[in-house]
Short mmCIF file of N, CA and C and ligand atoms in Angstrom, two decimals:
data_model
loop_
_atom_site.label_atom_id
_atom_site.label_comp_id
_atom_site.label_asym_id
_atom_site.label_seq_id
_atom_site.Cartn_x
_atom_site.Cartn_y
_atom_site.Cartn_z
N MET A 26 0.85 -1.23 0.00
CA MET A 26 0.00 0.00 0.00
C MET A 26 0.87 1.25 0.00
N MET A 27 1.92 1.24 0.83
CA MET A 27 2.74 2.45 0.91
C MET A 27 3.45 2.72 -0.41
N ASN A 28 4.00 1.65 -1.04
CA ASN A 28 4.66 1.85 -2.32
C ASN A 28 3.69 2.42 -3.33
N HIS A 29 2.50 1.88 -3.30
CA HIS A 29 1.48 2.33 -4.24
C HIS A 29 1.18 3.81 -4.01
N SER A 30 1.02 4.21 -2.73
CA SER A 30 0.65 5.59 -2.47
C SER A 30 1.81 6.53 -2.82
N ASN A 31 3.06 6.07 -2.62
CA ASN A 31 4.18 6.92 -2.99
C ASN A 31 4.21 7.18 -4.49
N GLN A 32 3.88 6.16 -5.25
CA GLN A 32 3.87 6.33 -6.70
C GLN A 32 2.80 7.34 -7.12
N GLN A 33 1.78 7.47 -6.31
CA GLN A 33 0.66 8.33 -6.68
C GLN A 33 0.84 9.76 -6.21
N LEU A 34 1.92 10.06 -5.53
CA LEU A 34 2.07 11.39 -4.93
C LEU A 34 1.87 12.51 -5.94
N ASN A 35 2.39 12.33 -7.14
CA ASN A 35 2.31 13.41 -8.13
C ASN A 35 0.87 13.74 -8.52
N TYR A 36 -0.02 12.80 -8.34
CA TYR A 36 -1.40 13.02 -8.74
C TYR A 36 -2.22 13.67 -7.64
N TRP A 37 -1.65 13.75 -6.46
CA TRP A 37 -2.39 14.31 -5.33
C TRP A 37 -2.74 15.76 -5.60
N PRO A 38 -4.02 16.10 -5.55
CA PRO A 38 -4.45 17.45 -5.96
C PRO A 38 -4.10 18.53 -4.93
N TRP A 39 -3.69 18.13 -3.78
CA TRP A 39 -3.51 19.12 -2.72
C TRP A 39 -2.15 18.85 -2.09
N LYS A 40 -1.12 19.16 -2.84
CA LYS A 40 0.23 18.71 -2.46
C LYS A 40 0.70 19.28 -1.13
N LEU A 41 0.09 20.34 -0.73
CA LEU A 41 0.51 20.96 0.53
C LEU A 41 0.52 19.95 1.67
N ASN A 42 -0.43 19.04 1.62
CA ASN A 42 -0.52 18.01 2.65
C ASN A 42 0.83 17.37 2.94
N TRP A 43 1.57 17.14 1.88
CA TRP A 43 2.80 16.38 2.01
C TRP A 43 3.96 17.27 2.40
N LYS A 44 3.78 18.57 2.24
CA LYS A 44 4.86 19.49 2.58
C LYS A 44 4.75 19.94 4.02
N SER A 45 3.55 19.93 4.55
CA SER A 45 3.38 20.43 5.91
C SER A 45 3.68 19.31 6.90
N LYS A 46 3.72 19.70 8.16
CA LYS A 46 4.18 18.76 9.18
C LYS A 46 3.05 17.88 9.71
N ILE A 47 2.31 17.30 8.81
CA ILE A 47 1.21 16.43 9.21
C ILE A 47 1.76 15.02 9.43
N PRO A 48 1.38 14.39 10.53
CA PRO A 48 1.87 13.02 10.74
C PRO A 48 1.62 12.16 9.52
N HIS A 49 2.59 11.32 9.20
CA HIS A 49 2.50 10.56 7.95
C HIS A 49 1.23 9.71 7.88
N LYS A 50 0.85 9.13 9.02
CA LYS A 50 -0.35 8.28 9.03
C LYS A 50 -1.58 9.04 8.59
N VAL A 51 -1.70 10.29 9.10
CA VAL A 51 -2.86 11.11 8.77
C VAL A 51 -2.82 11.50 7.30
N ALA A 52 -1.64 11.92 6.85
CA ALA A 52 -1.51 12.34 5.45
C ALA A 52 -1.85 11.18 4.53
N CYS A 53 -1.41 10.00 4.91
CA CYS A 53 -1.68 8.81 4.10
C CYS A 53 -3.18 8.53 4.05
N PHE A 54 -3.83 8.68 5.20
CA PHE A 54 -5.28 8.45 5.26
C PHE A 54 -6.01 9.42 4.34
N VAL A 55 -5.58 10.69 4.36
CA VAL A 55 -6.26 11.68 3.52
C VAL A 55 -6.06 11.36 2.05
N TRP A 56 -4.88 10.83 1.72
CA TRP A 56 -4.67 10.42 0.34
C TRP A 56 -5.67 9.32 -0.02
N LEU A 57 -5.83 8.39 0.87
CA LEU A 57 -6.77 7.28 0.62
C LEU A 57 -8.18 7.80 0.43
N LEU A 58 -8.54 8.80 1.24
CA LEU A 58 -9.87 9.37 1.12
C LEU A 58 -10.05 10.01 -0.25
N ALA A 59 -9.04 10.76 -0.66
CA ALA A 59 -9.14 11.44 -1.94
C ALA A 59 -9.30 10.44 -3.07
N GLU A 60 -8.70 9.32 -2.91
CA GLU A 60 -8.84 8.27 -3.92
C GLU A 60 -10.13 7.47 -3.70
N GLU A 61 -10.84 7.81 -2.68
CA GLU A 61 -12.06 7.10 -2.31
C GLU A 61 -11.80 5.60 -2.20
N ALA A 62 -10.66 5.27 -1.65
CA ALA A 62 -10.27 3.87 -1.59
C ALA A 62 -10.29 3.33 -0.18
N VAL A 63 -10.72 4.15 0.77
CA VAL A 63 -10.69 3.68 2.15
C VAL A 63 -11.68 2.53 2.33
N LEU A 64 -11.32 1.60 3.20
CA LEU A 64 -12.16 0.42 3.39
C LEU A 64 -13.37 0.72 4.26
N THR A 65 -14.33 1.39 3.68
CA THR A 65 -15.56 1.62 4.42
C THR A 65 -16.44 0.39 4.27
N GLN A 66 -17.50 0.42 5.00
CA GLN A 66 -18.43 -0.70 4.90
C GLN A 66 -18.97 -0.84 3.48
N GLU A 67 -19.13 0.31 2.82
CA GLU A 67 -19.62 0.28 1.45
C GLU A 67 -18.71 -0.58 0.58
N ASN A 68 -17.39 -0.35 0.73
CA ASN A 68 -16.44 -1.12 -0.06
C ASN A 68 -16.42 -2.58 0.35
N LEU A 69 -16.52 -2.82 1.64
CA LEU A 69 -16.54 -4.20 2.12
C LEU A 69 -17.73 -4.96 1.52
N MET A 70 -18.86 -4.25 1.46
CA MET A 70 -20.05 -4.91 0.94
C MET A 70 -19.90 -5.22 -0.55
N LYS A 71 -19.23 -4.31 -1.26
CA LYS A 71 -18.98 -4.57 -2.68
C LYS A 71 -18.12 -5.81 -2.85
N ARG A 72 -17.26 -6.05 -1.86
CA ARG A 72 -16.41 -7.24 -1.92
C ARG A 72 -17.10 -8.47 -1.37
N GLY A 73 -18.38 -8.36 -1.08
CA GLY A 73 -19.14 -9.51 -0.64
C GLY A 73 -19.09 -9.74 0.86
N ILE A 74 -18.50 -8.79 1.60
CA ILE A 74 -18.48 -8.92 3.05
C ILE A 74 -19.69 -8.17 3.58
N ILE A 75 -20.62 -8.89 4.16
CA ILE A 75 -21.87 -8.27 4.57
C ILE A 75 -21.76 -7.71 5.99
N LEU A 76 -21.93 -6.42 6.09
CA LEU A 76 -21.95 -5.76 7.39
C LEU A 76 -23.14 -4.81 7.40
N SER A 77 -23.46 -4.32 8.57
CA SER A 77 -24.49 -3.30 8.62
C SER A 77 -24.02 -2.10 7.82
N PRO A 78 -24.84 -1.59 6.91
CA PRO A 78 -24.39 -0.48 6.07
C PRO A 78 -24.46 0.88 6.77
N MET A 79 -24.85 0.87 8.03
CA MET A 79 -25.02 2.16 8.71
C MET A 79 -23.68 2.77 9.12
N CYS A 80 -23.64 4.08 9.09
CA CYS A 80 -22.45 4.83 9.50
C CYS A 80 -22.15 4.54 10.98
N PHE A 81 -20.89 4.26 11.28
CA PHE A 81 -20.50 3.96 12.64
C PHE A 81 -20.60 5.18 13.55
N LEU A 82 -20.48 6.37 12.98
CA LEU A 82 -20.47 7.56 13.82
C LEU A 82 -21.87 8.03 14.19
N CYS A 83 -22.75 8.17 13.18
CA CYS A 83 -24.08 8.71 13.49
C CYS A 83 -25.14 7.61 13.55
N GLY A 84 -24.89 6.50 12.89
CA GLY A 84 -25.86 5.40 12.87
C GLY A 84 -27.15 5.76 12.16
N GLU A 85 -27.10 6.83 11.36
CA GLU A 85 -28.33 7.30 10.72
C GLU A 85 -28.37 7.04 9.22
N GLN A 86 -27.20 7.03 8.61
CA GLN A 86 -27.18 6.89 7.15
C GLN A 86 -26.15 5.86 6.73
N ALA A 87 -26.24 5.45 5.46
CA ALA A 87 -25.28 4.47 4.95
C ALA A 87 -23.88 5.08 4.98
N GLU A 88 -22.93 4.25 5.33
CA GLU A 88 -21.57 4.76 5.46
C GLU A 88 -20.83 4.69 4.13
N THR A 89 -20.98 5.73 3.34
CA THR A 89 -20.16 5.88 2.14
C THR A 89 -18.99 6.78 2.53
N VAL A 90 -17.98 6.81 1.67
CA VAL A 90 -16.83 7.68 1.97
C VAL A 90 -17.28 9.13 2.06
N ASN A 91 -18.08 9.55 1.09
CA ASN A 91 -18.54 10.94 1.10
C ASN A 91 -19.36 11.26 2.34
N HIS A 92 -20.18 10.32 2.75
CA HIS A 92 -20.97 10.56 3.96
C HIS A 92 -20.05 10.73 5.16
N LEU A 93 -19.13 9.80 5.32
CA LEU A 93 -18.29 9.77 6.51
C LEU A 93 -17.47 11.05 6.65
N ILE A 94 -16.90 11.54 5.58
CA ILE A 94 -15.98 12.67 5.77
C ILE A 94 -16.53 14.02 5.32
N LEU A 95 -17.72 14.04 4.70
CA LEU A 95 -18.28 15.34 4.33
C LEU A 95 -19.64 15.58 4.98
N HIS A 96 -20.52 14.61 4.92
CA HIS A 96 -21.92 14.89 5.25
C HIS A 96 -22.42 14.30 6.56
N CYS A 97 -21.62 13.47 7.19
CA CYS A 97 -22.06 12.88 8.46
C CYS A 97 -22.31 14.00 9.48
N ARG A 98 -23.33 13.80 10.30
CA ARG A 98 -23.69 14.79 11.33
C ARG A 98 -22.50 15.10 12.26
N ILE A 99 -21.76 14.06 12.60
CA ILE A 99 -20.61 14.23 13.49
C ILE A 99 -19.50 15.02 12.79
N THR A 100 -19.20 14.62 11.56
CA THR A 100 -18.19 15.34 10.79
C THR A 100 -18.61 16.79 10.58
N GLY A 101 -19.90 16.98 10.32
CA GLY A 101 -20.44 18.33 10.09
C GLY A 101 -20.19 19.25 11.28
N GLN A 102 -20.26 18.69 12.48
CA GLN A 102 -20.03 19.52 13.67
C GLN A 102 -18.58 19.98 13.73
N LEU A 103 -17.66 19.14 13.28
CA LEU A 103 -16.25 19.54 13.25
C LEU A 103 -16.03 20.62 12.20
N TRP A 104 -16.63 20.44 11.04
CA TRP A 104 -16.51 21.48 10.00
C TRP A 104 -17.04 22.80 10.51
N ARG A 105 -18.21 22.76 11.15
CA ARG A 105 -18.82 24.01 11.64
C ARG A 105 -17.94 24.66 12.70
N LEU A 106 -17.33 23.82 13.53
CA LEU A 106 -16.44 24.35 14.57
C LEU A 106 -15.36 25.23 13.95
N PHE A 107 -14.71 24.74 12.90
CA PHE A 107 -13.62 25.49 12.29
C PHE A 107 -14.13 26.65 11.44
N LEU A 108 -15.27 26.44 10.78
CA LEU A 108 -15.83 27.53 9.97
C LEU A 108 -16.17 28.71 10.88
N ASN A 109 -16.73 28.40 12.04
CA ASN A 109 -17.07 29.46 12.99
C ASN A 109 -15.81 30.12 13.56
N LEU A 110 -14.82 29.29 13.91
CA LEU A 110 -13.58 29.82 14.46
C LEU A 110 -12.89 30.76 13.48
N ARG A 111 -12.93 30.40 12.24
CA ARG A 111 -12.22 31.17 11.21
C ARG A 111 -13.11 32.21 10.53
N GLY A 112 -14.39 32.17 10.83
CA GLY A 112 -15.31 33.13 10.20
C GLY A 112 -15.42 32.92 8.71
N ILE A 113 -15.42 31.66 8.29
CA ILE A 113 -15.49 31.36 6.85
C ILE A 113 -16.91 30.94 6.48
N ALA A 114 -17.44 31.55 5.43
CA ALA A 114 -18.74 31.13 4.91
C ALA A 114 -18.47 30.10 3.82
N TRP A 115 -19.04 28.92 3.97
CA TRP A 115 -18.67 27.83 3.06
C TRP A 115 -19.77 26.80 3.01
N SER A 116 -20.12 26.38 1.80
CA SER A 116 -21.10 25.29 1.73
C SER A 116 -20.38 24.03 1.28
N MET A 117 -20.76 22.92 1.88
CA MET A 117 -20.05 21.66 1.65
C MET A 117 -20.30 21.11 0.26
N PRO A 118 -19.24 20.96 -0.54
CA PRO A 118 -19.42 20.35 -1.86
C PRO A 118 -19.72 18.86 -1.73
N GLY A 119 -20.15 18.26 -2.83
CA GLY A 119 -20.55 16.86 -2.78
C GLY A 119 -19.41 15.87 -2.77
N LYS A 120 -18.24 16.28 -3.28
CA LYS A 120 -17.14 15.32 -3.39
C LYS A 120 -15.90 15.80 -2.65
N ILE A 121 -15.06 14.83 -2.27
CA ILE A 121 -13.88 15.12 -1.46
C ILE A 121 -12.91 16.04 -2.20
N THR A 122 -12.64 15.74 -3.46
CA THR A 122 -11.68 16.56 -4.20
C THR A 122 -12.22 17.97 -4.37
N GLU A 123 -13.54 18.10 -4.59
CA GLU A 123 -14.15 19.43 -4.69
C GLU A 123 -14.04 20.17 -3.37
N ALA A 124 -14.23 19.43 -2.28
CA ALA A 124 -14.14 20.05 -0.95
C ALA A 124 -12.75 20.63 -0.72
N LEU A 125 -11.72 19.87 -1.11
CA LEU A 125 -10.35 20.34 -0.93
C LEU A 125 -10.08 21.59 -1.77
N LYS A 126 -10.50 21.56 -3.02
CA LYS A 126 -10.30 22.72 -3.90
C LYS A 126 -11.04 23.93 -3.35
N SER A 127 -12.28 23.70 -2.95
CA SER A 127 -13.11 24.78 -2.44
C SER A 127 -12.51 25.36 -1.16
N TRP A 128 -11.99 24.49 -0.29
CA TRP A 128 -11.39 24.94 0.96
C TRP A 128 -10.15 25.78 0.66
N GLU A 129 -9.34 25.34 -0.30
CA GLU A 129 -8.15 26.10 -0.69
C GLU A 129 -8.54 27.48 -1.20
N GLY A 130 -9.66 27.57 -1.91
CA GLY A 130 -10.12 28.85 -2.43
C GLY A 130 -10.64 29.77 -1.33
N SER A 131 -11.29 29.17 -0.33
CA SER A 131 -11.97 29.99 0.68
C SER A 131 -11.01 30.54 1.72
N ARG A 132 -9.84 29.93 1.84
CA ARG A 132 -8.98 30.28 2.98
C ARG A 132 -8.37 31.67 2.85
N SER A 133 -8.45 32.27 1.66
CA SER A 133 -7.89 33.61 1.51
C SER A 133 -8.56 34.60 2.47
N ALA A 134 -9.77 34.22 2.90
CA ALA A 134 -10.48 35.09 3.83
C ALA A 134 -9.86 35.06 5.23
N SER A 135 -9.03 34.06 5.46
CA SER A 135 -8.48 33.90 6.80
C SER A 135 -7.06 34.44 6.90
N LYS A 136 -6.77 35.03 8.04
CA LYS A 136 -5.42 35.54 8.25
C LYS A 136 -4.48 34.42 8.65
N ARG A 137 -5.03 33.43 9.33
CA ARG A 137 -4.16 32.34 9.80
C ARG A 137 -4.17 31.22 8.78
N GLN A 138 -3.60 31.54 7.61
CA GLN A 138 -3.73 30.63 6.48
C GLN A 138 -3.07 29.28 6.69
N LYS A 139 -1.91 29.30 7.29
CA LYS A 139 -1.17 28.05 7.40
C LYS A 139 -1.97 27.01 8.17
N GLN A 140 -2.52 27.42 9.30
CA GLN A 140 -3.31 26.49 10.11
C GLN A 140 -4.61 26.13 9.41
N THR A 141 -5.21 27.11 8.75
CA THR A 141 -6.49 26.85 8.09
C THR A 141 -6.33 25.80 7.01
N ARG A 142 -5.18 25.83 6.34
CA ARG A 142 -4.93 24.87 5.26
C ARG A 142 -5.02 23.43 5.70
N ILE A 143 -4.59 23.16 6.92
CA ILE A 143 -4.55 21.75 7.35
C ILE A 143 -5.83 21.31 8.06
N VAL A 144 -6.83 22.21 8.13
CA VAL A 144 -8.08 21.87 8.81
C VAL A 144 -8.74 20.60 8.25
N PRO A 145 -8.90 20.50 6.92
CA PRO A 145 -9.55 19.27 6.43
C PRO A 145 -8.81 18.01 6.86
N THR A 146 -7.49 18.07 6.84
CA THR A 146 -6.69 16.92 7.25
C THR A 146 -6.94 16.58 8.71
N CYS A 147 -7.02 17.62 9.54
CA CYS A 147 -7.27 17.40 10.97
C CYS A 147 -8.65 16.78 11.19
N ILE A 148 -9.64 17.31 10.49
CA ILE A 148 -11.00 16.79 10.64
C ILE A 148 -11.05 15.33 10.23
N TRP A 149 -10.46 15.02 9.09
CA TRP A 149 -10.56 13.66 8.59
C TRP A 149 -9.74 12.69 9.43
N GLY A 150 -8.60 13.17 9.90
CA GLY A 150 -7.79 12.33 10.79
C GLY A 150 -8.56 12.00 12.05
N THR A 151 -9.26 13.01 12.59
CA THR A 151 -10.04 12.82 13.82
C THR A 151 -11.20 11.86 13.58
N ILE A 152 -11.89 12.07 12.47
CA ILE A 152 -13.04 11.24 12.14
C ILE A 152 -12.61 9.78 11.93
N CYS A 153 -11.49 9.62 11.26
CA CYS A 153 -10.96 8.28 11.01
C CYS A 153 -10.66 7.58 12.32
N ARG A 154 -9.99 8.31 13.24
CA ARG A 154 -9.62 7.72 14.52
C ARG A 154 -10.86 7.36 15.33
N GLU A 155 -11.83 8.28 15.34
CA GLU A 155 -13.05 8.05 16.10
C GLU A 155 -13.84 6.87 15.53
N ARG A 156 -13.93 6.84 14.23
CA ARG A 156 -14.68 5.77 13.57
C ARG A 156 -14.03 4.42 13.87
N ASN A 157 -12.69 4.37 13.81
CA ASN A 157 -12.00 3.11 14.06
C ASN A 157 -12.08 2.69 15.52
N SER A 158 -12.04 3.65 16.42
CA SER A 158 -12.11 3.26 17.83
C SER A 158 -13.51 2.73 18.15
N LYS A 159 -14.50 3.27 17.47
CA LYS A 159 -15.86 2.78 17.66
C LYS A 159 -16.05 1.42 16.99
N CYS A 160 -15.48 1.29 15.83
CA CYS A 160 -15.66 0.09 15.01
C CYS A 160 -14.87 -1.09 15.56
N PHE A 161 -13.60 -0.84 15.93
CA PHE A 161 -12.73 -1.96 16.29
C PHE A 161 -12.53 -2.13 17.79
N GLU A 162 -12.65 -1.04 18.55
CA GLU A 162 -12.41 -1.15 19.98
C GLU A 162 -13.67 -0.94 20.81
N ASN A 163 -14.77 -0.59 20.12
CA ASN A 163 -16.03 -0.36 20.80
C ASN A 163 -15.94 0.79 21.82
N VAL A 164 -15.08 1.75 21.54
CA VAL A 164 -14.93 2.92 22.41
C VAL A 164 -15.54 4.13 21.70
N GLU A 165 -16.45 4.79 22.41
CA GLU A 165 -17.13 5.94 21.81
C GLU A 165 -16.86 7.20 22.62
N ASN A 166 -16.39 8.25 21.96
CA ASN A 166 -16.13 9.51 22.65
C ASN A 166 -17.31 10.47 22.51
N SER A 167 -17.45 11.37 23.48
CA SER A 167 -18.50 12.38 23.37
C SER A 167 -18.13 13.37 22.28
N MET A 168 -19.13 14.13 21.80
CA MET A 168 -18.87 15.13 20.75
C MET A 168 -17.84 16.14 21.23
N GLU A 169 -17.88 16.49 22.51
CA GLU A 169 -16.92 17.46 23.05
C GLU A 169 -15.50 16.90 22.96
N LYS A 170 -15.38 15.61 23.28
CA LYS A 170 -14.06 14.99 23.23
C LYS A 170 -13.56 14.90 21.79
N ILE A 171 -14.46 14.60 20.87
CA ILE A 171 -14.07 14.52 19.46
C ILE A 171 -13.58 15.89 18.98
N LYS A 172 -14.33 16.94 19.36
CA LYS A 172 -13.92 18.30 18.96
C LYS A 172 -12.56 18.64 19.55
N LEU A 173 -12.37 18.27 20.81
CA LEU A 173 -11.11 18.56 21.49
C LEU A 173 -9.96 17.82 20.79
N ASN A 174 -10.18 16.55 20.47
CA ASN A 174 -9.15 15.78 19.76
C ASN A 174 -8.75 16.48 18.47
N CYS A 175 -9.77 16.97 17.77
CA CYS A 175 -9.52 17.62 16.48
C CYS A 175 -8.71 18.91 16.67
N LEU A 176 -9.07 19.70 17.67
CA LEU A 176 -8.34 20.93 17.95
C LEU A 176 -6.90 20.63 18.37
N LEU A 177 -6.73 19.56 19.13
CA LEU A 177 -5.37 19.19 19.58
C LEU A 177 -4.49 18.82 18.39
N ILE A 178 -5.07 18.08 17.45
CA ILE A 178 -4.29 17.73 16.25
C ILE A 178 -3.85 19.01 15.53
N LEU A 179 -4.81 19.94 15.41
CA LEU A 179 -4.53 21.20 14.69
C LEU A 179 -3.42 21.99 15.41
N CYS A 180 -3.46 21.99 16.73
CA CYS A 180 -2.51 22.79 17.49
C CYS A 180 -1.11 22.16 17.52
N PHE A 181 -1.03 20.86 17.43
CA PHE A 181 0.26 20.22 17.69
C PHE A 181 0.89 19.53 16.50
N VAL A 182 0.27 19.59 15.33
CA VAL A 182 0.99 19.02 14.18
C VAL A 182 2.04 20.02 13.72
ZN1 ZN B 203 -22.71 9.33 9.78
#
């Protein structure tokens, strides 16, 4: 997987990810998301592995990649947190690559550009961690804790 992702670096639409000091695991995960290749339940089901199709985070909708990282109620709260903090008016595009492009365009409104740039990575890294801890370890954090985790990633990467 790593060799494969290294070969794909040139195609990554948002190269900043790889230049900034984002932990490699998180950066790799975001690459996977952009390729829509992450092993969500949707993908597992396509491979004939039958699981509940519900999103692990909200339990309300089918867990597609787009749902999990753009439209899920839990993910949406993280987006709103940063949009409010930064005073950015932004409507969520339908696709991950569009979201990244749109976010890159909108950040000119912010003075703290460097930190704003890595917000999507922080959100998705947090969501990935939360989803996996719920899915594999059966550990569920409160919304406040999830928000705090996300802010901590942003402050310390
Ligand atoms: Zn959800």
